[in-house]
CSV table of C-alpha atoms in Angstrom, one decimal:
chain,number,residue,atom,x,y,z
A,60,UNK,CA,42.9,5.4,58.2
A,61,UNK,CA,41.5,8.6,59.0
A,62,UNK,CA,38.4,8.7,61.7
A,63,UNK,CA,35.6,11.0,61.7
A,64,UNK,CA,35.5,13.6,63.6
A,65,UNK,CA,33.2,15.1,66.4
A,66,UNK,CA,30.4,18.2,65.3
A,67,UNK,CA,30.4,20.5,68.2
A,68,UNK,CA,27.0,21.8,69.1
A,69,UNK,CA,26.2,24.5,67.4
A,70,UNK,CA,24.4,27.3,68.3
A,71,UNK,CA,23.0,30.0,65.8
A,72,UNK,CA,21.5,33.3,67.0
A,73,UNK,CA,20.4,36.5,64.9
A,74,UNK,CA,22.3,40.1,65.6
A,75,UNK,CA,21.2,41.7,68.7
A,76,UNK,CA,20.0,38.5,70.4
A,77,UNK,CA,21.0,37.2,73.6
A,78,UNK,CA,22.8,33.9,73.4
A,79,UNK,CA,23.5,31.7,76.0
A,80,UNK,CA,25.5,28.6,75.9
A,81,UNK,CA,25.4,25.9,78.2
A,82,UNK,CA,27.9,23.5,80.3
A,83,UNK,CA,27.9,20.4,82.3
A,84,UNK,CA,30.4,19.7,84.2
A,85,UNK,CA,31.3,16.4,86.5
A,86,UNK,CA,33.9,16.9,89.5
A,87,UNK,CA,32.4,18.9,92.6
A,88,UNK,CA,35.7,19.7,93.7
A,89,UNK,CA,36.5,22.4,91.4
A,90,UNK,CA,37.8,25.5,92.6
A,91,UNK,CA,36.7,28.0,89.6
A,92,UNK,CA,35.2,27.7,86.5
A,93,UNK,CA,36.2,29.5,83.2
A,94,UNK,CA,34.8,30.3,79.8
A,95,UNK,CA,37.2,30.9,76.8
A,96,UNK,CA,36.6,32.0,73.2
A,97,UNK,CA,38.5,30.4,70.9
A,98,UNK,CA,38.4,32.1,66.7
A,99,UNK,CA,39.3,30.0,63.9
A,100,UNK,CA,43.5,29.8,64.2
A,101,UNK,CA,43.6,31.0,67.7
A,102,UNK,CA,44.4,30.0,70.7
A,103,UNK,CA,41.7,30.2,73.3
A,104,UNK,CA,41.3,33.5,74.8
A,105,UNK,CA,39.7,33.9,78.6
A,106,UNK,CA,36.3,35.7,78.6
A,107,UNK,CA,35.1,35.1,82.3
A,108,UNK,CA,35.6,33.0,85.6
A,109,UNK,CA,33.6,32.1,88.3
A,110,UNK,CA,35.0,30.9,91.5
A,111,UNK,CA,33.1,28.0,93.2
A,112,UNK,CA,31.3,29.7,96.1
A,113,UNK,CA,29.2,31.7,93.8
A,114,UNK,CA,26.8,31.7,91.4
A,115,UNK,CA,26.8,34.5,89.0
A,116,UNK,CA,29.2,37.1,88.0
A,117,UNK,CA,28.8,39.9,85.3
A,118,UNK,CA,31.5,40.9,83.2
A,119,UNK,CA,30.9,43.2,79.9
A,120,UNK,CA,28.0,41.6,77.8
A,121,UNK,CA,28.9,38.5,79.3
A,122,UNK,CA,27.1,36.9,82.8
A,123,UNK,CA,28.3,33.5,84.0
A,124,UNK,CA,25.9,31.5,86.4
A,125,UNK,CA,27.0,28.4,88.1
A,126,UNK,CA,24.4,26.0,89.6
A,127,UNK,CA,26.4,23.5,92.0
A,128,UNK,CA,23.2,21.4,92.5
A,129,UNK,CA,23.0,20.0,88.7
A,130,UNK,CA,27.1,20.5,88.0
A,131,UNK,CA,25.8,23.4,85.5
A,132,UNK,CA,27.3,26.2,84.2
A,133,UNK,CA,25.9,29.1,81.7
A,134,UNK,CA,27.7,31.7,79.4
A,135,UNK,CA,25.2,34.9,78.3
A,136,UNK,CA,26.1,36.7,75.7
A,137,UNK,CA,24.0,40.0,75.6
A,138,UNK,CA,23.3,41.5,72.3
A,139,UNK,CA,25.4,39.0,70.5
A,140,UNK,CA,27.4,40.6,67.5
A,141,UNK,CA,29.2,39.3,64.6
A,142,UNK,CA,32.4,39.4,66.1
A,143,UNK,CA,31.3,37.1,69.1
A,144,UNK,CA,31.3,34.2,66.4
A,145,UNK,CA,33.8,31.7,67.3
A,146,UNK,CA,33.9,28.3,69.8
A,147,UNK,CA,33.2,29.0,72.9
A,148,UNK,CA,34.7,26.1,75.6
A,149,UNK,CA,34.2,26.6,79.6
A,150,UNK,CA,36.9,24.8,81.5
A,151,UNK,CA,37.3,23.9,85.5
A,152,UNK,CA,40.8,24.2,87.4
A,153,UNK,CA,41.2,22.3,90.9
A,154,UNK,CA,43.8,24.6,92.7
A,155,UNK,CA,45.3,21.5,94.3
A,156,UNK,CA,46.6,20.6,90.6
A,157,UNK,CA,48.3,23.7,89.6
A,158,UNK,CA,46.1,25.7,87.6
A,159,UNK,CA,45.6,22.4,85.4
A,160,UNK,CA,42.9,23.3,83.4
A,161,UNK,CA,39.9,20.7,82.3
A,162,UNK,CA,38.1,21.4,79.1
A,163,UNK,CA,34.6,21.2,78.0
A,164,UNK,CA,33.7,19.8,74.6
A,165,UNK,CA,33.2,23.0,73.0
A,166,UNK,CA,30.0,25.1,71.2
A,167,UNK,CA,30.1,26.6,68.1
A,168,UNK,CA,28.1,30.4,68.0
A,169,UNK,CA,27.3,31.3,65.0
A,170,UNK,CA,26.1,34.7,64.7
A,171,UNK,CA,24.0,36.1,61.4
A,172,UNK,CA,23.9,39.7,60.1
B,60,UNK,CA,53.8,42.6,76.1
B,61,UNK,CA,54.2,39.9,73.0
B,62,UNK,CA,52.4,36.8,74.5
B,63,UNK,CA,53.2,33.5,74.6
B,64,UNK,CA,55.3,32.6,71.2
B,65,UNK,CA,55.0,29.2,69.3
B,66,UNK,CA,56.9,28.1,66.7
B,67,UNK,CA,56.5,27.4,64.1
B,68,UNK,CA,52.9,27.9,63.4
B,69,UNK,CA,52.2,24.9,60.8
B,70,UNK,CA,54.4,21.8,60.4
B,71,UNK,CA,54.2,19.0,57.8
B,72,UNK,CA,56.0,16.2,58.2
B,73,UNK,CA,56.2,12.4,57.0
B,74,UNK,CA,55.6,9.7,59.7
B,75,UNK,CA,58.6,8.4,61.2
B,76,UNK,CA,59.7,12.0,61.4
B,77,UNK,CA,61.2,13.9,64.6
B,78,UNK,CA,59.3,17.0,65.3
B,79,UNK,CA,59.9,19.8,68.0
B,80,UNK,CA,57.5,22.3,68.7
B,81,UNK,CA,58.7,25.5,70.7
B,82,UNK,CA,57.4,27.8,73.2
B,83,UNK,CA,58.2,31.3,74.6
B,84,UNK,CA,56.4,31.9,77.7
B,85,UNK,CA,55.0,35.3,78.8
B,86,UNK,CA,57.8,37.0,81.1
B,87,UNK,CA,57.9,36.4,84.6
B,88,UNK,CA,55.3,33.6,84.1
B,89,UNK,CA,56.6,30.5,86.2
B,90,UNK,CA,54.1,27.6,84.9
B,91,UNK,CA,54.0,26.2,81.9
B,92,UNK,CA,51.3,24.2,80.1
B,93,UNK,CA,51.6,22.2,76.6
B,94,UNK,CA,48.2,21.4,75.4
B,95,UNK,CA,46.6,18.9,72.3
B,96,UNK,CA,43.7,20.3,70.4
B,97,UNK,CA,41.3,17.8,67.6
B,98,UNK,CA,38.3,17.3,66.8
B,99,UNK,CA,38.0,13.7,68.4
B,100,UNK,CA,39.3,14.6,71.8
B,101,UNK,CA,39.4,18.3,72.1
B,102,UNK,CA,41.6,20.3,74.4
B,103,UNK,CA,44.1,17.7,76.4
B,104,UNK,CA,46.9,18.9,78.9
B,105,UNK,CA,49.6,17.1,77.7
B,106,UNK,CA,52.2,18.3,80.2
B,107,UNK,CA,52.9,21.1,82.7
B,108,UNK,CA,55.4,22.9,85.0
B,109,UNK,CA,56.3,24.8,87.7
B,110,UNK,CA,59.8,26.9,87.8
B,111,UNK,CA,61.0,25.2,85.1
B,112,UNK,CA,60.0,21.3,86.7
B,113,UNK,CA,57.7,19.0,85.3
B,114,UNK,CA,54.8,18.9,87.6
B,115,UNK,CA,52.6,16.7,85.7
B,116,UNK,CA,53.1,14.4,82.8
B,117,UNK,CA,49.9,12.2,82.9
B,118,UNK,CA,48.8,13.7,79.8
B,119,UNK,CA,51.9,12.9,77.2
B,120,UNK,CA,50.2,10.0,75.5
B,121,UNK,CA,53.1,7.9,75.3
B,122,UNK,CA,56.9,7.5,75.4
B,123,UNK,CA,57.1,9.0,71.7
B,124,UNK,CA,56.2,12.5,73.4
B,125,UNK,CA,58.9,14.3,75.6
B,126,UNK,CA,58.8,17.9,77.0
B,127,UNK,CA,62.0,19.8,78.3
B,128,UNK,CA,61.6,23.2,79.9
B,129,UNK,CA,65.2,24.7,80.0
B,130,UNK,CA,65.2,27.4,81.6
B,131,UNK,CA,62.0,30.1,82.1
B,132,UNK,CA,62.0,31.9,79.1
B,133,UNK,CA,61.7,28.3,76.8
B,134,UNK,CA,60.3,25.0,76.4
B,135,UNK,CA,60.1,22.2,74.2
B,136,UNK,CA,57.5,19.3,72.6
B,137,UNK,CA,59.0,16.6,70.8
B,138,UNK,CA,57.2,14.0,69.1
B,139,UNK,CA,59.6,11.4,68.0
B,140,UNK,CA,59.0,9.4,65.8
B,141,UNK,CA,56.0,11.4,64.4
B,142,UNK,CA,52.7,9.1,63.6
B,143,UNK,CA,49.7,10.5,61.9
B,144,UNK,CA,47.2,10.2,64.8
B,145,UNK,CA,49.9,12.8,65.8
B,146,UNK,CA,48.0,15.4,63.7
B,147,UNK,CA,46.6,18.4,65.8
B,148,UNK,CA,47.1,22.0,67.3
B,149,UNK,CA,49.0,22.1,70.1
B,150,UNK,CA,48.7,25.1,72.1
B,151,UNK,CA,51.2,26.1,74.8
B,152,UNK,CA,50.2,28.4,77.5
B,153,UNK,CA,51.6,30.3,81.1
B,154,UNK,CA,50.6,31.5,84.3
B,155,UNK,CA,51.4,32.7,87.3
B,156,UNK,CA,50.6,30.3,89.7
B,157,UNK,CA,47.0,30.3,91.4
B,158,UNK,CA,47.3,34.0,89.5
B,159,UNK,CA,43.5,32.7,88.4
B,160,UNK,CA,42.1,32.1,85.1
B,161,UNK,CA,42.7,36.0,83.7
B,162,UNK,CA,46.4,35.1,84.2
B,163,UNK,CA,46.5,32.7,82.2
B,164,UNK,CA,47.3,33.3,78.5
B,165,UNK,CA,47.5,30.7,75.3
B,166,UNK,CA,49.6,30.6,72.3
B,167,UNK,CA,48.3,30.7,68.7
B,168,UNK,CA,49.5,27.2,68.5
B,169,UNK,CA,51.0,25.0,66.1
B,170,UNK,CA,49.2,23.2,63.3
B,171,UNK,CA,50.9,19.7,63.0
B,172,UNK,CA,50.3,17.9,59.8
B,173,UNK,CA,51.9,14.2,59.9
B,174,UNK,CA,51.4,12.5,56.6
């Protein structure tokens, strides 16, 4: 029979705003940390990285902050825009493993006119 | 550059069906990943590999699943025989090794429908 599916969190921000979506994430041992967009019927599409020894990096609207202590990692969206609608997943890769990606669960943005 | 190719994009099939899915890596990329996308379980790594050689195959749920990488420019995803848990998006994707995350580029994926 057919089993019900999962919600992702969603998060719904006005035009303009800043948006920031959130990330926990368990193994200490990761090398870098990722954030990828994914639109509906598309594949995921990189946005930003973050290697372990730091804690913030800026990238066009977009800042990434990693805190090691609480295994947390942040996306910002500055003056989020229609277009930055889609599913937004952060990922961890272990270099030791071959650029073997780990997935997050996934947030839904939602961004109104 | 045309990206990483997947074809087809959406398959239906009946259970007890073989299905192959297919995958044109980015040139000059040398790893390959085939990943499982639903609702219930997200993104899994099924499979990847390195110059062609299966690295790691911890993810391929079980021995209805195989993956063949012939040569660099091509791989394969069979699912044989096809079951309806089967039903997802699988996504392939390739790198360069350690090239970091920037280098590493999905397909649009294939929408697998087995009824």
């Amino acid at each position: 029979g057919e089993s019900v599916g999962l919600h992702l969190p969603t998060l719904s921000v006005q035009e303009g705003d800043n948006s920031i979506i959130n990330c926990a994430y368990s193994n200490s041992a990761s090398d870098y940390f990722i954030w990828y967009k994914q639109e509906s019927g598309k594949g995921p599409q990189f946005i930003i990285d973050i290697r372990s020894n730091m804690d913030k990096r800026q990238g066009q609207r977009v800042t990434v902050l990693l805190n090691k202590t609480v295994k947390h990692l942040s996306l910002q969206i500055a003056a989020t825009q229609p277009g930055d609608s889609a599913v937004y997943f952060c990922a961890e890769n272990r270099n030791n493993q071959g650029g073997k990606l780990i997935f997050g669960q996934g947030t839904e943005l939602s961004v109104k006119p | 550059d045309a990206g990483v190719i997947q074809s087809p994009r959406h398959e239906v099939t009946e259970m007890g069906q073989e299905v192959t899915l297919r995958c044109k890596p980015i040139s000059g990329h040398n790893s390959l990943f085939w990943y499982r996308q639903t609702m219930m379980r997200g993104l899994e790594l099924l499979i990847y590999f390195n110059n062609n050689v299966p690295i790691d195959d911890s993810g391929m749920p079980e021995d209805r699943f195989s993956a063949k990488m012939p040569n660099a420019s091509f791989s394969t995803l069979k699912i044989q025989p096809s079951e309806p848990r089967d039903s997802a998006v699988y996504f392939c994707a390739s790198s360069l090794p350690f090239s970091g995350a920037d280098g590493y580029t999905f397909g649009s994926g294939t929408r697998l429908t087995v009824v």
